[in-house]
C-alpha positions as a printed NumPy array, in Angstrom:
array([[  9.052,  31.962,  10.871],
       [  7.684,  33.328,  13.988],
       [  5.797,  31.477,  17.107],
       [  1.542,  31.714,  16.534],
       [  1.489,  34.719,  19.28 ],
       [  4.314,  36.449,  16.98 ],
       [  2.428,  36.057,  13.762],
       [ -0.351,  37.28 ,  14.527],
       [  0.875,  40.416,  15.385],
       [  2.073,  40.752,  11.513],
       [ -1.239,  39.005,  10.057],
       [ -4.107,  37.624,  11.702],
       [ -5.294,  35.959,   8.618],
       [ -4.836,  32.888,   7.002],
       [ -5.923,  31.613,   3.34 ],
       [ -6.586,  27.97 ,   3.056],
       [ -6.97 ,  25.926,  -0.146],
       [ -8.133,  22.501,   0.356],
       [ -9.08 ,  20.058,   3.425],
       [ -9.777,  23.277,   5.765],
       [-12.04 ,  24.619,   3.227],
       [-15.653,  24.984,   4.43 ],
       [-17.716,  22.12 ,   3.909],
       [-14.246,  19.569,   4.038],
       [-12.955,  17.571,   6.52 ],
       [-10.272,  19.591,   8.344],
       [-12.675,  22.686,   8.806],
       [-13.572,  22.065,  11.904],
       [ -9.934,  22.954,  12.981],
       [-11.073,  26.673,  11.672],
       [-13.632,  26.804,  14.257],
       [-14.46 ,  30.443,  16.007],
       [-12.394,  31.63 ,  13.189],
       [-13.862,  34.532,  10.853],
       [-14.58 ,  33.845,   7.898],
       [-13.973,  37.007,   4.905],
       [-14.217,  35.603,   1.544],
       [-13.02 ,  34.081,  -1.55 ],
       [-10.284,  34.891,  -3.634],
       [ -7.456,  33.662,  -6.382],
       [ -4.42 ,  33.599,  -5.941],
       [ -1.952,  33.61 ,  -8.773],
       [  1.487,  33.584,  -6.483],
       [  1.116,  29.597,  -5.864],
       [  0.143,  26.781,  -7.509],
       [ -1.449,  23.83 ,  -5.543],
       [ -0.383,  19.98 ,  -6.365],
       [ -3.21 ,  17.001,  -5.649],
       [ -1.272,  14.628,  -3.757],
       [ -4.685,  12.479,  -3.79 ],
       [ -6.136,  12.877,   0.217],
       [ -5.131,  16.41 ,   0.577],
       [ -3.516,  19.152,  -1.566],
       [ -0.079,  20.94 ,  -1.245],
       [  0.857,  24.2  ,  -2.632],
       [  4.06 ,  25.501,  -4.03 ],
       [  5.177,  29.234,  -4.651],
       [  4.954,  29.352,  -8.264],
       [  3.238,  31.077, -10.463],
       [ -0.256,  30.094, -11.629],
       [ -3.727,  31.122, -13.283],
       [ -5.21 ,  31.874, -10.15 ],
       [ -5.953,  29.105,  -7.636],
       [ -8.989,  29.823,  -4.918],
       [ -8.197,  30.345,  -1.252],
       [-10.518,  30.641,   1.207],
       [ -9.171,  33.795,   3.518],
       [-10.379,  34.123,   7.72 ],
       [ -8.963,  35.744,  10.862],
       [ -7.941,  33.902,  13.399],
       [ -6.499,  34.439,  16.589],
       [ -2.827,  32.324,  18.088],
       [ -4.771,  29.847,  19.623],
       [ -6.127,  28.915,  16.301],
       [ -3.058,  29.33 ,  14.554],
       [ -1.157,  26.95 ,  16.568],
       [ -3.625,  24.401,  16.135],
       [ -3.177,  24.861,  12.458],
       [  0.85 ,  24.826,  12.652],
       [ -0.311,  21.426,  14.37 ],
       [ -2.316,  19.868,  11.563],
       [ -0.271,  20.814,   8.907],
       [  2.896,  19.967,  10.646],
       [  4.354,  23.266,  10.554],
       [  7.756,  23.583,  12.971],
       [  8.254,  26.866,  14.48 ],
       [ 11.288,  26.386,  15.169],
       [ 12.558,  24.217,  12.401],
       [  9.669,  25.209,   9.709],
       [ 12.021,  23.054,   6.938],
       [ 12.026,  19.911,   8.853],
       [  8.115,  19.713,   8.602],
       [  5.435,  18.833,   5.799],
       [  4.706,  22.078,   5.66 ],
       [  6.099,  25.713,   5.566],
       [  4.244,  29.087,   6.688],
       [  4.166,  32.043,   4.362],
       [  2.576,  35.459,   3.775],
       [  0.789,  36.127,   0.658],
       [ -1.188,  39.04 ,  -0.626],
       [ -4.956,  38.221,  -0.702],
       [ -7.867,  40.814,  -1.538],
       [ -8.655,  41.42 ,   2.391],
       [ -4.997,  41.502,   2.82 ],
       [ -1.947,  39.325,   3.896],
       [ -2.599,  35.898,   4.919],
       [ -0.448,  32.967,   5.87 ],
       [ -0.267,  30.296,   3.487],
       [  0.741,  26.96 ,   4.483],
       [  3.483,  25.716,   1.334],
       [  4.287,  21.681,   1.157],
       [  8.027,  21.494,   1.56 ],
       [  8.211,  17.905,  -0.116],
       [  8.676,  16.537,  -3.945],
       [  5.642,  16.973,  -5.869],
       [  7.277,  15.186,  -9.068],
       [  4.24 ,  13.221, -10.448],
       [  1.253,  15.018,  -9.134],
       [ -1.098,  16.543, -10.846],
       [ -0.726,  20.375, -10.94 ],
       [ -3.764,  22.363, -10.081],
       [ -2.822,  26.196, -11.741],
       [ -6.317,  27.18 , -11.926],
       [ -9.189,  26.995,  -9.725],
       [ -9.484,  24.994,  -6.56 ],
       [ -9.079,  21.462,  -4.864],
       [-11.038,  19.407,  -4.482],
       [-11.162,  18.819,  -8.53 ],
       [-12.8  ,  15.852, -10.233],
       [ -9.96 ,  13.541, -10.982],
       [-11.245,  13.348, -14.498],
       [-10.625,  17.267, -14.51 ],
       [ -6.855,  16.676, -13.762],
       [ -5.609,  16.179, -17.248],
       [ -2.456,  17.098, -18.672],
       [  0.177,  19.813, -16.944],
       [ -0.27 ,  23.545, -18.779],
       [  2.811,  24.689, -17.778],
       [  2.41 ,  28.285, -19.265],
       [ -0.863,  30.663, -18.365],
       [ -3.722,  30.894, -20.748],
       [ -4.082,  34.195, -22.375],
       [ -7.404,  35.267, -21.024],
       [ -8.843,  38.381, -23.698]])
């Protein structure tokens, strides 16, 4: 994956799904970013891994991301936080990926490690009541 100044250049947006959200913890890391909207995604599915979320590329009901432009200075704070390795993106807790959002394409930060245990999240957003968890669909609802 390329350096922050590089990937800009391809996207300057990024879609976030859980402790960068607005209103949570890690948004202050977003700061002087723009922020565009809402949307679902149905390219990844997110896991709860109980503080934080992480999100796999797999298909889903639609999860919601949070989508703003940023600029390489606030894209290499993020590669920061989330542990993201230009130049060994594998070796970190987290990889950096485009996905199509409805303002366009946005990196998406994808956990890299085992998820085998944690509650899938295929629909809708994190954070979830832990009551809401429940069982694992593991095919999508047919929506009429």
């Amino acid at each position: 994956m390329p350096s922050p100044a590089l990937a800009i250049t391809r996207t300057p947006l990024v879609a976030v799904y859980g402790t960068l959200k607005r209103g949570l913890r890690n948004h202050h890391w977003l700061a002087g970013a723009d922020y565009l909207g809402t949307d679902r995604l149905t390219t990844v599915t997110l896991f709860d891994l109980g503080p934080y979320p992480g999100a796999k590329a797999e298909p889903s009901w639609g999860v919601e991301v949070e989508v703003f432009r940023v600029d390489a200075a606030l894209l290499a704070g993020l590669d920061r936080l989330e542990d993201y390795r230009v130049r060994t993106p594998r070796a970190g807790t987290y990889d950096r990926a485009v996905h199509t959002t409805a303002f366009g394409p946005a990196w998406l930060y994808l956990y890299l490690h085992d998820v085998a245990g944690c509650p899938a999240i295929r629909e809708g957003g994190w954070p979830i009541a832990r009551a809401d968890l429940g069982g694992d669909r593991t095919a999508p609802r047919y929506h009429p």
